[in-house]
Amino acid sequence: DAMVIQNPRYQVTQFGKPVTLSCSQTLNHNVMYWYQQKSSQAPKLLFHYYDKDFNNEADTPDNFQSRRPNTSFCFLDIRSPGLGDAAMYLCATSRDGSGGALNTDTQYFGPGTRLTVL
Amino acid sequence: GEDVEQSLFLSVREGDSSVINCTYTDSSSTYLYWYKQEPGAGLQLLTYIFSNMDMKQDQRLTVLLNKKDKHLSLRIADTQTGDSAIYFCAESLIQGAQKLVFGQGTRLTINP
């Protein structure tokens, strides 16, 4: 089945120790997104890739970086995790993102990676 | 600015209908979405409605859109225990690629 896969599902890291979260997709979608969701809050968009073009949200801290080596994979790197970065990190994909009546923009989410910072 | 609001909690009896409400601010939104999130899981797309539609029905789910009032609702008929989850309303904005703005989510609890 075509899907969005996130690994690992649970990640524990130490304060200040770099960590990488992984997302892969078999949908062959052009756009990949990373969201941060803290407890009892709405998901918040960090950044997205439209093909190889990286688009950062204005309020995303510099501590968060992303890489997309090919269509299928996208990584979230947290350079120096703080206690406030503990959250669920959600990856999503969409076929396109240019709008329009065909709705090729619908985002499909992976199961998330829950990050704990000790 | 962009803002999506939902009530935080809803409790219904099993077998009754659940109605979850949402208001949004951006009239240029092309699509509005409902996602379901079960504990510890990602977001599952339930349904969506295009902004030029008033209503969409999909089995037990009915979405109503009042574009004038910027009000969206999700009705779940014959609510079951498996419907217990957090339901997120989201509006879409096209800024380069699509950007989803989520509400805070409504926690639906089913009483036996």
PDB file of C-alpha atoms in Angstrom:
ATOM      1  CA  ASP A   1       0.000   0.000   0.000  1.00  0.00           C
ATOM      2  CA  ALA A   2       1.193   3.487  -0.793  1.00  0.00           C
ATOM      3  CA  MET A   3       1.918   5.323   2.383  1.00  0.00           C
ATOM      4  CA  VAL A   4       3.910   7.779   4.445  1.00  0.00           C
ATOM      5  CA  ILE A   5       6.357   6.100   6.813  1.00  0.00           C
ATOM      6  CA  GLN A   6       8.143   7.670   9.739  1.00  0.00           C
ATOM      7  CA  ASN A   7      11.061   6.196  11.619  1.00  0.00           C
ATOM      8  CA  PRO A   8      11.543   5.773  14.431  1.00  0.00           C
ATOM      9  CA  ARG A   9       8.103   5.997  16.030  1.00  0.00           C
ATOM     10  CA  TYR A  10       9.689   6.940  19.345  1.00  0.00           C
ATOM     11  CA  GLN A  11      12.991   8.744  19.765  1.00  0.00           C
ATOM     12  CA  VAL A  12      14.759   9.637  22.990  1.00  0.00           C
ATOM     13  CA  THR A  13      17.678  12.041  22.920  1.00  0.00           C
ATOM     14  CA  GLN A  14      19.699  14.023  25.398  1.00  0.00           C
ATOM     15  CA  PHE A  15      19.629  17.747  25.808  1.00  0.00           C
ATOM     16  CA  GLY A  16      21.923  19.244  23.162  1.00  0.00           C
ATOM     17  CA  LYS A  17      22.577  15.965  21.319  1.00  0.00           C
ATOM     18  CA  PRO A  18      21.747  16.187  17.593  1.00  0.00           C
ATOM     19  CA  VAL A  19      18.940  13.981  16.385  1.00  0.00           C
ATOM     20  CA  THR A  20      17.545  13.094  12.958  1.00  0.00           C
ATOM     21  CA  LEU A  21      14.010  11.983  12.211  1.00  0.00           C
ATOM     22  CA  SER A  22      13.174  10.206   8.992  1.00  0.00           C
ATOM     23  CA  CYS A  23      10.202  10.243   6.641  1.00  0.00           C
ATOM     24  CA  SER A  24       9.694   8.268   3.479  1.00  0.00           C
ATOM     25  CA  GLN A  25       6.802   7.999   1.051  1.00  0.00           C
ATOM     26  CA  THR A  26       5.732   5.620  -1.659  1.00  0.00           C
ATOM     27  CA  LEU A  27       3.135   8.003  -3.065  1.00  0.00           C
ATOM     28  CA  ASN A  28       5.576   9.744  -5.408  1.00  0.00           C
ATOM     29  CA  HIS A  29       4.300  13.090  -4.155  1.00  0.00           C
ATOM     30  CA  ASN A  30       6.086  16.313  -5.023  1.00  0.00           C
ATOM     31  CA  VAL A  31       5.607  18.066  -1.699  1.00  0.00           C
ATOM     32  CA  MET A  32       6.764  16.936   1.732  1.00  0.00           C
ATOM     33  CA  TYR A  33       6.007  18.745   4.978  1.00  0.00           C
ATOM     34  CA  TRP A  34       7.249  18.627   8.567  1.00  0.00           C
ATOM     35  CA  TYR A  35       4.960  19.607  11.423  1.00  0.00           C
ATOM     36  CA  GLN A  36       5.609  19.904  15.148  1.00  0.00           C
ATOM     37  CA  GLN A  37       2.751  19.025  17.475  1.00  0.00           C
ATOM     38  CA  LYS A  38       3.129  19.673  21.172  1.00  0.00           C
ATOM     39  CA  SER A  39       0.839  18.083  23.702  1.00  0.00           C
ATOM     40  CA  SER A  40      -2.809  19.160  23.336  1.00  0.00           C
ATOM     41  CA  GLN A  41      -1.947  21.604  20.579  1.00  0.00           C
ATOM     42  CA  ALA A  42      -2.567  21.872  16.862  1.00  0.00           C
ATOM     43  CA  PRO A  43       0.153  20.746  14.452  1.00  0.00           C
ATOM     44  CA  LYS A  44       2.398  23.622  13.471  1.00  0.00           C
ATOM     45  CA  LEU A  45       4.134  23.703  10.108  1.00  0.00           C
ATOM     46  CA  LEU A  46       7.927  23.950  10.350  1.00  0.00           C
ATOM     47  CA  PHE A  47       8.854  23.821   6.651  1.00  0.00           C
ATOM     48  CA  HIS A  48       8.133  22.032   3.410  1.00  0.00           C
ATOM     49  CA  TYR A  49       9.870  20.931   0.252  1.00  0.00           C
ATOM     50  CA  TYR A  50       8.262  21.507  -3.128  1.00  0.00           C
ATOM     51  CA  ASP A  51      10.360  19.101  -5.178  1.00  0.00           C
ATOM     52  CA  LYS A  52      13.871  20.248  -4.251  1.00  0.00           C
ATOM     53  CA  ASP A  53      12.857  23.736  -3.211  1.00  0.00           C
ATOM     54  CA  PHE A  54      13.025  24.265   0.542  1.00  0.00           C
ATOM     55  CA  ASN A  55      10.469  26.606   2.141  1.00  0.00           C
ATOM     56  CA  ASN A  56      10.969  27.586   5.752  1.00  0.00           C
ATOM     57  CA  GLU A  57       8.223  29.064   7.903  1.00  0.00           C
ATOM     58  CA  ALA A  58       9.189  32.460   9.263  1.00  0.00           C
ATOM     59  CA  ASP A  59       8.980  31.417  12.895  1.00  0.00           C
ATOM     60  CA  THR A  60      10.792  28.085  12.635  1.00  0.00           C
ATOM     61  CA  PRO A  61      13.892  28.186  14.857  1.00  0.00           C
ATOM     62  CA  ASP A  62      17.323  27.820  13.220  1.00  0.00           C
ATOM     63  CA  ASN A  63      17.810  24.733  15.363  1.00  0.00           C
ATOM     64  CA  PHE A  64      15.567  22.857  12.927  1.00  0.00           C
ATOM     65  CA  GLN A  65      16.911  21.877   9.518  1.00  0.00           C
ATOM     66  CA  SER A  66      15.720  19.572   6.784  1.00  0.00           C
ATOM     67  CA  ARG A  67      17.129  17.568   3.907  1.00  0.00           C
ATOM     68  CA  ARG A  68      15.440  15.912   0.961  1.00  0.00           C
ATOM     69  CA  PRO A  69      17.975  13.799  -0.919  1.00  0.00           C
ATOM     70  CA  ASN A  70      15.382  12.393  -3.330  1.00  0.00           C
ATOM     71  CA  THR A  71      11.638  12.341  -3.957  1.00  0.00           C
ATOM     72  CA  SER A  72      10.981   9.566  -1.475  1.00  0.00           C
ATOM     73  CA  PHE A  73      12.892  10.686   1.595  1.00  0.00           C
ATOM     74  CA  CYS A  74      12.901  13.731   3.807  1.00  0.00           C
ATOM     75  CA  PHE A  75      14.800  14.220   7.069  1.00  0.00           C
ATOM     76  CA  LEU A  76      14.293  16.535   9.999  1.00  0.00           C
ATOM     77  CA  ASP A  77      17.507  17.440  11.826  1.00  0.00           C
ATOM     78  CA  ILE A  78      17.419  19.052  15.248  1.00  0.00           C
ATOM     79  CA  ARG A  79      20.898  20.357  15.856  1.00  0.00           C
ATOM     80  CA  SER A  80      20.753  20.969  19.597  1.00  0.00           C
ATOM     81  CA  PRO A  81      17.492  19.717  21.081  1.00  0.00           C
ATOM     82  CA  GLY A  82      16.148  21.568  24.074  1.00  0.00           C
ATOM     83  CA  LEU A  83      13.519  20.429  26.537  1.00  0.00           C
ATOM     84  CA  GLY A  84      11.003  22.580  24.695  1.00  0.00           C
ATOM     85  CA  ASP A  85      11.517  20.565  21.508  1.00  0.00           C
ATOM     86  CA  ALA A  86       9.890  17.486  22.998  1.00  0.00           C
ATOM     87  CA  ALA A  87       6.868  16.899  20.795  1.00  0.00           C
ATOM     88  CA  MET A  88       5.300  14.703  18.140  1.00  0.00           C
ATOM     89  CA  TYR A  89       6.824  15.365  14.744  1.00  0.00           C
ATOM     90  CA  LEU A  90       4.539  14.689  11.816  1.00  0.00           C
ATOM     91  CA  CYS A  91       5.543  14.271   8.202  1.00  0.00           C
ATOM     92  CA  ALA A  92       2.993  14.807   5.448  1.00  0.00           C
ATOM     93  CA  THR A  93       2.996  14.696   1.672  1.00  0.00           C
ATOM     94  CA  SER A  94       0.853  16.071  -1.106  1.00  0.00           C
ATOM     95  CA  ARG A  95       0.947  15.386  -4.822  1.00  0.00           C
ATOM     96  CA  ASP A  96       1.035  19.013  -5.720  1.00  0.00           C
ATOM     97  CA  GLY A  97       0.453  22.265  -3.947  1.00  0.00           C
ATOM     98  CA  SER A  98      -0.538  24.727  -6.566  1.00  0.00           C
ATOM     99  CA  GLY A  99      -4.202  24.846  -5.696  1.00  0.00           C
ATOM    100  CA  GLY A 100      -7.131  24.383  -8.003  1.00  0.00           C
ATOM    101  CA  ALA A 101     -10.278  22.354  -8.280  1.00  0.00           C
ATOM    102  CA  LEU A 102      -8.619  18.992  -8.755  1.00  0.00           C
ATOM    103  CA  ASN A 103      -7.466  19.017  -5.155  1.00  0.00           C
ATOM    104  CA  THR A 104      -4.080  17.516  -5.709  1.00  0.00           C
ATOM    105  CA  ASP A 105      -3.074  19.365  -2.562  1.00  0.00           C
ATOM    106  CA  THR A 106      -4.588  17.048   0.015  1.00  0.00           C
ATOM    107  CA  GLN A 107      -1.991  16.228   2.621  1.00  0.00           C
ATOM    108  CA  TYR A 108      -1.470  12.686   3.826  1.00  0.00           C
ATOM    109  CA  PHE A 109       0.211  12.227   7.175  1.00  0.00           C
ATOM    110  CA  GLY A 110       2.552   9.639   8.563  1.00  0.00           C
ATOM    111  CA  PRO A 111       2.067   8.155  12.054  1.00  0.00           C
ATOM    112  CA  GLY A 112       4.496  10.603  13.645  1.00  0.00           C
ATOM    113  CA  THR A 113       7.658  10.335  15.713  1.00  0.00           C
ATOM    114  CA  ARG A 114       7.371  11.178  19.376  1.00  0.00           C
ATOM    115  CA  LEU A 115      10.563  12.883  20.540  1.00  0.00           C
ATOM    116  CA  THR A 116      11.567  12.890  24.190  1.00  0.00           C
ATOM    117  CA  VAL A 117      14.437  15.104  25.345  1.00  0.00           C
ATOM    118  CA  LEU A 118      16.130  14.149  28.603  1.00  0.00           C
TER     119      LEU A 118
ATOM    120  CA  GLY B   1      -4.285  36.762  10.064  1.00  0.00           C
ATOM    121  CA  GLU B   2      -5.087  33.114   9.736  1.00  0.00           C
ATOM    122  CA  ASP B   3      -6.960  31.573  12.633  1.00  0.00           C
ATOM    123  CA  VAL B   4      -9.066  28.463  13.023  1.00  0.00           C
ATOM    124  CA  GLU B   5     -11.108  27.924  16.158  1.00  0.00           C
ATOM    125  CA  GLN B   6     -12.848  24.900  17.582  1.00  0.00           C
ATOM    126  CA  SER B   7     -14.370  24.054  20.914  1.00  0.00           C
ATOM    127  CA  LEU B   8     -12.011  21.806  22.853  1.00  0.00           C
ATOM    128  CA  PHE B   9     -14.374  19.107  24.127  1.00  0.00           C
ATOM    129  CA  LEU B  10     -17.536  17.302  23.064  1.00  0.00           C
ATOM    130  CA  SER B  11     -19.216  14.424  24.858  1.00  0.00           C
ATOM    131  CA  VAL B  12     -22.035  12.389  23.300  1.00  0.00           C
ATOM    132  CA  ARG B  13     -23.858   9.158  23.997  1.00  0.00           C
ATOM    133  CA  GLU B  14     -23.185   6.141  21.856  1.00  0.00           C
ATOM    134  CA  GLY B  15     -25.650   6.033  18.988  1.00  0.00           C
ATOM    135  CA  ASP B  16     -26.345   9.778  19.031  1.00  0.00           C
ATOM    136  CA  SER B  17     -25.076  12.215  16.417  1.00  0.00           C
ATOM    137  CA  SER B  18     -21.972  14.284  17.102  1.00  0.00           C
ATOM    138  CA  VAL B  19     -21.600  17.758  15.657  1.00  0.00           C
ATOM    139  CA  ILE B  20     -18.180  19.365  15.766  1.00  0.00           C
ATOM    140  CA  ASN B  21     -17.973  23.030  14.827  1.00  0.00           C
ATOM    141  CA  CYS B  22     -15.179  25.149  13.451  1.00  0.00           C
ATOM    142  CA  THR B  23     -14.756  28.771  12.411  1.00  0.00           C
ATOM    143  CA  TYR B  24     -12.024  30.080  10.172  1.00  0.00           C
ATOM    144  CA  THR B  25     -10.921  33.518   9.116  1.00  0.00           C
ATOM    145  CA  ASP B  26      -9.410  33.371   5.643  1.00  0.00           C
ATOM    146  CA  SER B  27     -12.068  33.703   2.972  1.00  0.00           C
ATOM    147  CA  SER B  28      -9.574  32.756   0.270  1.00  0.00           C
ATOM    148  CA  SER B  29      -9.271  29.181   1.547  1.00  0.00           C
ATOM    149  CA  THR B  30      -9.876  26.777  -1.306  1.00  0.00           C
ATOM    150  CA  TYR B  31     -10.406  23.619   0.724  1.00  0.00           C
ATOM    151  CA  LEU B  32     -11.389  22.865   4.274  1.00  0.00           C
ATOM    152  CA  TYR B  33     -10.464  19.586   5.896  1.00  0.00           C
ATOM    153  CA  TRP B  34     -11.371  17.365   8.783  1.00  0.00           C
ATOM    154  CA  TYR B  35      -8.668  15.142  10.238  1.00  0.00           C
ATOM    155  CA  LYS B  36      -8.995  12.554  13.003  1.00  0.00           C
ATOM    156  CA  GLN B  37      -6.202  11.810  15.469  1.00  0.00           C
ATOM    157  CA  GLU B  38      -6.336   8.829  17.790  1.00  0.00           C
ATOM    158  CA  PRO B  39      -4.063   8.721  20.861  1.00  0.00           C
ATOM    159  CA  GLY B  40      -0.392   8.507  19.945  1.00  0.00           C
ATOM    160  CA  ALA B  41      -1.120   8.397  16.224  1.00  0.00           C
ATOM    161  CA  GLY B  42      -0.762  10.659  13.211  1.00  0.00           C
ATOM    162  CA  LEU B  43      -3.528  12.529  11.460  1.00  0.00           C
ATOM    163  CA  GLN B  44      -6.014  10.568   9.399  1.00  0.00           C
ATOM    164  CA  LEU B  45      -7.796  12.468   6.643  1.00  0.00           C
ATOM    165  CA  LEU B  46     -11.537  12.048   7.150  1.00  0.00           C
ATOM    166  CA  THR B  47     -13.043  14.275   4.544  1.00  0.00           C
ATOM    167  CA  TYR B  48     -12.711  17.645   2.861  1.00  0.00           C
ATOM    168  CA  ILE B  49     -14.935  20.152   1.135  1.00  0.00           C
ATOM    169  CA  PHE B  50     -14.209  22.543  -1.677  1.00  0.00           C
ATOM    170  CA  SER B  51     -15.031  26.141  -0.880  1.00  0.00           C
ATOM    171  CA  ASN B  52     -17.739  26.421  -3.543  1.00  0.00           C
ATOM    172  CA  MET B  53     -19.753  23.603  -1.964  1.00  0.00           C
ATOM    173  CA  ASP B  54     -22.301  23.853   0.839  1.00  0.00           C
ATOM    174  CA  MET B  55     -22.486  20.250   1.868  1.00  0.00           C
ATOM    175  CA  LYS B  56     -20.717  16.968   1.411  1.00  0.00           C
ATOM    176  CA  GLN B  57     -21.885  13.588   2.658  1.00  0.00           C
ATOM    177  CA  ASP B  58     -19.736  10.490   2.978  1.00  0.00           C
ATOM    178  CA  GLN B  59     -21.380   7.539   4.744  1.00  0.00           C
ATOM    179  CA  ARG B  60     -21.812   8.581   8.398  1.00  0.00           C
ATOM    180  CA  LEU B  61     -20.052  11.895   7.876  1.00  0.00           C
ATOM    181  CA  THR B  62     -21.739  15.114   6.769  1.00  0.00           C
ATOM    182  CA  VAL B  63     -19.796  18.325   6.275  1.00  0.00           C
ATOM    183  CA  LEU B  64     -21.635  21.638   6.150  1.00  0.00           C
ATOM    184  CA  LEU B  65     -19.966  24.839   5.009  1.00  0.00           C
ATOM    185  CA  ASN B  66     -21.365  28.322   5.525  1.00  0.00           C
ATOM    186  CA  LYS B  67     -18.945  30.447   3.598  1.00  0.00           C
ATOM    187  CA  LYS B  68     -20.650  33.712   4.519  1.00  0.00           C
ATOM    188  CA  ASP B  69     -20.161  33.047   8.230  1.00  0.00           C
ATOM    189  CA  LYS B  70     -16.890  31.141   7.706  1.00  0.00           C
ATOM    190  CA  HIS B  71     -18.337  28.244   9.649  1.00  0.00           C
ATOM    191  CA  LEU B  72     -17.651  24.574   9.056  1.00  0.00           C
ATOM    192  CA  SER B  73     -19.203  21.610  10.825  1.00  0.00           C
ATOM    193  CA  LEU B  74     -18.709  17.862  10.875  1.00  0.00           C
ATOM    194  CA  ARG B  75     -21.637  15.658  11.781  1.00  0.00           C
ATOM    195  CA  ILE B  76     -21.009  12.035  12.681  1.00  0.00           C
ATOM    196  CA  ALA B  77     -24.192   9.984  12.619  1.00  0.00           C
ATOM    197  CA  ASP B  78     -24.691   7.019  14.963  1.00  0.00           C
ATOM    198  CA  THR B  79     -21.526   7.773  16.940  1.00  0.00           C
ATOM    199  CA  GLN B  80     -19.586   4.682  17.997  1.00  0.00           C
ATOM    200  CA  THR B  81     -16.877   4.112  20.601  1.00  0.00           C
ATOM    201  CA  GLY B  82     -14.335   3.899  17.779  1.00  0.00           C
ATOM    202  CA  ASP B  83     -15.090   7.519  16.945  1.00  0.00           C
ATOM    203  CA  SER B  84     -13.396   8.639  20.169  1.00  0.00           C
ATOM    204  CA  ALA B  85     -10.515  10.830  19.053  1.00  0.00           C
ATOM    205  CA  ILE B  86      -9.431  14.408  18.530  1.00  0.00           C
ATOM    206  CA  TYR B  87     -10.891  16.014  15.419  1.00  0.00           C
ATOM    207  CA  PHE B  88      -8.983  18.802  13.711  1.00  0.00           C
ATOM    208  CA  CYS B  89     -10.468  21.285  11.331  1.00  0.00           C
ATOM    209  CA  ALA B  90      -7.983  22.840   8.876  1.00  0.00           C
ATOM    210  CA  GLU B  91      -8.155  25.519   6.228  1.00  0.00           C
ATOM    211  CA  SER B  92      -5.817  25.513   3.286  1.00  0.00           C
ATOM    212  CA  LEU B  93      -3.963  28.489   1.927  1.00  0.00           C
ATOM    213  CA  ILE B  94      -1.878  28.451  -1.191  1.00  0.00           C
ATOM    214  CA  GLN B  95       1.410  30.172  -0.495  1.00  0.00           C
ATOM    215  CA  GLY B  96       3.740  28.520  -2.956  1.00  0.00           C
ATOM    216  CA  ALA B  97       2.601  25.104  -1.903  1.00  0.00           C
ATOM    217  CA  GLN B  98      -0.443  24.425   0.183  1.00  0.00           C
ATOM    218  CA  LYS B  99      -0.282  25.515   3.805  1.00  0.00           C
ATOM    219  CA  LEU B 100      -2.691  23.984   6.295  1.00  0.00           C
ATOM    220  CA  VAL B 101      -3.757  25.992   9.306  1.00  0.00           C
ATOM    221  CA  PHE B 102      -5.228  23.772  11.996  1.00  0.00           C
ATOM    222  CA  GLY B 103      -7.642  24.448  14.787  1.00  0.00           C
ATOM    223  CA  GLN B 104      -6.746  23.258  18.279  1.00  0.00           C
ATOM    224  CA  GLY B 105      -8.794  20.113  17.900  1.00  0.00           C
ATOM    225  CA  THR B 106     -12.007  18.901  19.524  1.00  0.00           C
ATOM    226  CA  ARG B 107     -11.727  15.889  21.801  1.00  0.00           C
ATOM    227  CA  LEU B 108     -14.767  13.701  21.234  1.00  0.00           C
ATOM    228  CA  THR B 109     -15.714  11.407  24.104  1.00  0.00           C
ATOM    229  CA  ILE B 110     -18.367   8.716  23.739  1.00  0.00           C
ATOM    230  CA  ASN B 111     -20.470   7.757  26.727  1.00  0.00           C
ATOM    231  CA  PRO B 112     -22.013   4.274  26.844  1.00  0.00           C
TER     232      PRO B 112
END
